[in-house]
Amino acid sequence: SAPLAAALVKATDRAVNEAGGVRPELAMEVATTTLYLEAAFDDFDPADPQLAVRTQDLATRLNGVIDGQPPRPLDDWMEQLYRRVSDRQTMGSVVGELKVSLGEVEKSLDQFFRSPQEKAGLHVAASQLAQMRGVFSVLGLDHAVQAVSRMRTSVEQILDTEIDEARAREAGTFQQLGDNLSALSFLVDMLSYQPGLAKKLFVYDDVKGGLVPLMG
């Protein structure tokens, strides 16, 4: 990695001392290098044979631009790197929206659990659950879609009928909603750092009417 470190120091000196400011070509090469280093440190494997090759290649590209040569086209692995970062940023935005929706649902259900005769807040929960269902569907999280659909059905049934608090608790309606909320929160947190696992480690149990994490 020494040649790349030296090239980055050289690029920094050039950026500071260049009269016209940082050239776009140099900025692009430094950005590509930075993204690569972030990705490499996320999943660092010193035995990876590609590590030395790609590090040397980035140093060569960077030195060439510093010396005034035209920038080379991005290699396939660099394009994949940019795509990966873009996907991660998109997922981060989606997870943020899901957390806001979950927070609204939790707040509405908590108010209802405390005072079952006050149903006004449940309209917010039903609306947020409908939005979450669409997001989970786009993400391909079919089990989460089933859980959210079950929750929305339960909320709408409560809105449409007179609620008997004792019977509802005995039937497990409140517990089912709470358990689903907890499992969905766990799933959304996992989406932030392991989206692949999030699709595999949660299943919908039709008997229980809820989302179940396979790890318990």
XYZ file of C-alpha atoms in Angstrom:
216
model
C 0.000 0.000 0.000
C 3.042 2.310 0.265
C 2.861 3.510 -3.400
C -0.800 4.490 -2.970
C -0.088 6.317 0.295
C 2.716 8.230 -1.410
C 0.450 9.083 -4.360
C -2.244 10.415 -2.015
C 0.277 12.627 -0.207
C 1.486 13.896 -3.594
C -2.117 14.549 -4.688
C -2.794 16.494 -1.491
C 0.293 18.663 -2.011
C -0.738 19.326 -5.597
C -4.293 20.227 -4.593
C -3.068 22.679 -1.960
C -0.478 24.369 -4.176
C -2.239 24.357 -7.574
C -3.196 27.908 -8.481
C -6.473 27.049 -10.199
C -7.763 24.828 -7.402
C -8.351 21.104 -7.539
C -8.814 19.770 -11.070
C -11.930 17.591 -11.545
C -9.793 14.739 -12.903
C -7.687 14.705 -9.741
C -10.766 14.962 -7.510
C -12.341 11.988 -9.280
C -9.265 9.802 -8.887
C -8.958 10.667 -5.184
C -12.684 9.949 -4.698
C -12.321 6.545 -6.373
C -9.305 5.763 -4.206
C -11.140 6.811 -1.036
C -14.159 4.665 -1.887
C -11.891 1.705 -2.528
C -10.110 2.138 0.803
C -13.446 2.381 2.649
C -14.666 -0.796 0.969
C -11.369 -2.589 1.628
C -11.429 -1.702 5.322
C -15.069 -2.792 5.643
C -14.086 -6.328 4.674
C -10.323 -6.367 5.075
C -8.470 -9.480 3.962
C -4.683 -9.016 3.796
C -4.397 -12.330 1.939
C -6.620 -11.153 -0.920
C -4.468 -11.294 -4.083
C -6.491 -8.421 -5.581
C -5.464 -6.082 -2.781
C -1.916 -5.442 -4.019
C -2.960 -5.353 -7.697
C -5.747 -2.832 -7.204
C -3.753 -0.693 -4.772
C -0.885 -0.450 -7.269
C -3.306 0.279 -10.118
C -4.922 3.121 -8.162
C -1.489 4.577 -7.382
C -0.542 4.446 -11.088
C -3.808 6.127 -12.122
C -3.415 8.815 -9.469
C 0.210 9.585 -10.362
C -0.705 9.772 -14.034
C -3.382 12.425 -13.418
C -1.058 14.355 -11.091
C 1.510 14.437 -13.918
C -1.061 15.855 -16.324
C -2.054 12.695 -18.215
C -5.735 12.280 -19.229
C -7.730 10.107 -16.802
C -8.225 6.465 -17.770
C -11.758 5.044 -18.053
C -13.068 3.379 -14.915
C -12.375 -0.344 -14.728
C -15.300 -2.725 -14.241
C -14.459 -3.305 -10.586
C -14.444 0.457 -9.983
C -17.894 0.830 -11.508
C -19.106 -1.994 -9.272
C -17.604 -0.169 -6.303
C -19.508 3.033 -7.099
C -22.696 1.007 -7.596
C -22.182 -0.699 -4.249
C -21.760 2.633 -2.457
C -24.839 4.026 -4.193
C -26.888 0.988 -3.158
C -25.678 1.346 0.434
C -26.656 5.029 0.528
C -30.067 4.217 -0.942
C -30.604 1.473 1.625
C -29.586 3.872 4.386
C -32.245 6.334 3.250
C -34.888 3.590 3.055
C -33.992 2.290 6.518
C -34.278 5.829 7.895
C -37.788 6.175 6.463
C -38.817 2.771 7.810
C -37.586 3.696 11.286
C -39.664 6.882 11.229
C -42.744 4.895 10.172
C -42.124 2.260 12.849
C -41.789 5.000 15.437
C -45.164 6.458 14.433
C -46.813 3.040 14.556
C -45.277 2.275 17.943
C -46.417 5.615 19.347
C -49.972 5.134 18.060
C -50.248 1.560 19.338
C -48.770 2.515 22.708
C -51.417 5.213 23.141
C -54.121 2.709 22.236
C -52.790 -0.010 24.551
C -52.864 2.479 27.429
C -56.395 3.611 26.615
C -58.199 1.101 24.310
C -61.288 3.292 24.031
C -59.244 6.028 22.341
C -58.832 4.871 18.744
C -58.000 8.102 16.912
C -54.281 7.365 16.764
C -54.883 4.018 15.082
C -55.677 5.782 11.800
C -52.043 6.952 11.754
C -50.853 3.400 12.441
C -52.968 1.987 9.593
C -51.631 4.597 7.161
C -48.000 4.022 8.150
C -48.393 0.249 7.922
C -49.751 0.606 4.385
C -46.681 2.645 3.395
C -44.333 0.157 5.048
C -45.989 -2.690 3.196
C -45.118 -1.014 -0.110
C -41.491 -0.450 0.893
C -41.016 -4.030 2.111
C -42.588 -5.283 -1.107
C -40.118 -3.300 -3.243
C -37.237 -4.675 -1.137
C -38.445 -8.241 -1.728
C -39.079 -8.887 1.983
C -42.184 -11.006 1.470
C -42.366 -12.267 5.055
C -42.286 -8.713 6.374
C -45.033 -7.803 3.896
C -47.227 -10.570 5.345
C -46.563 -9.435 8.904
C -47.365 -5.783 8.143
C -50.521 -6.811 6.262
C -51.640 -8.867 9.280
C -50.976 -5.938 11.580
C -52.935 -3.556 9.378
C -55.859 -5.976 9.222
C -55.884 -6.194 13.039
C -55.758 -2.409 13.382
C -58.600 -1.921 10.889
C -60.717 -4.531 12.669
C -60.187 -2.673 15.948
C -61.193 0.589 14.257
C -64.364 -0.954 12.799
C -65.633 -2.664 15.945
C -66.163 -1.941 19.604
C -63.140 -3.192 21.467
C -63.480 -5.316 24.565
C -60.136 -4.781 26.268
C -60.291 -7.941 28.379
C -61.213 -10.157 25.428
C -58.631 -8.557 23.171
C -55.886 -9.192 25.710
C -57.107 -12.741 26.277
C -57.109 -13.409 22.531
C -53.556 -12.097 22.295
C -54.362 -9.285 19.866
C -52.302 -6.701 21.722
C -49.443 -9.145 22.272
C -49.415 -10.103 18.582
C -49.175 -6.469 17.495
C -46.392 -5.798 19.972
C -44.411 -8.887 18.973
C -44.690 -8.020 15.283
C -43.549 -4.481 15.993
C -40.468 -5.752 17.852
C -39.568 -8.237 15.097
C -39.969 -5.593 12.376
C -37.763 -3.197 14.334
C -35.095 -5.908 14.586
C -35.363 -6.601 10.848
C -35.055 -2.913 9.921
C -31.960 -2.544 12.121
C -30.413 -5.558 10.363
C -31.158 -4.013 6.960
C -28.634 -1.290 7.821
C -25.640 -3.613 7.867
C -26.703 -7.059 6.625
C -29.528 -6.658 4.063
C -28.885 -10.144 2.677
C -29.281 -11.789 6.067
C -32.371 -9.730 6.813
C -34.107 -11.530 3.946
C -33.110 -14.965 5.233
C -33.398 -14.774 9.002
C -37.050 -13.757 9.371
C -40.100 -15.833 8.478
C -43.814 -15.238 8.774
C -45.617 -17.724 11.023
C -49.221 -17.908 9.859
C -50.326 -19.752 13.006
C -48.900 -17.085 15.305
C -49.803 -14.352 12.850
C -46.423 -12.776 13.166
C -42.865 -12.298 11.986
C -40.404 -14.629 13.687
C -36.593 -14.217 13.745
C -35.023 -17.609 13.140
C -32.244 -16.869 15.643
C -34.820 -16.531 18.434
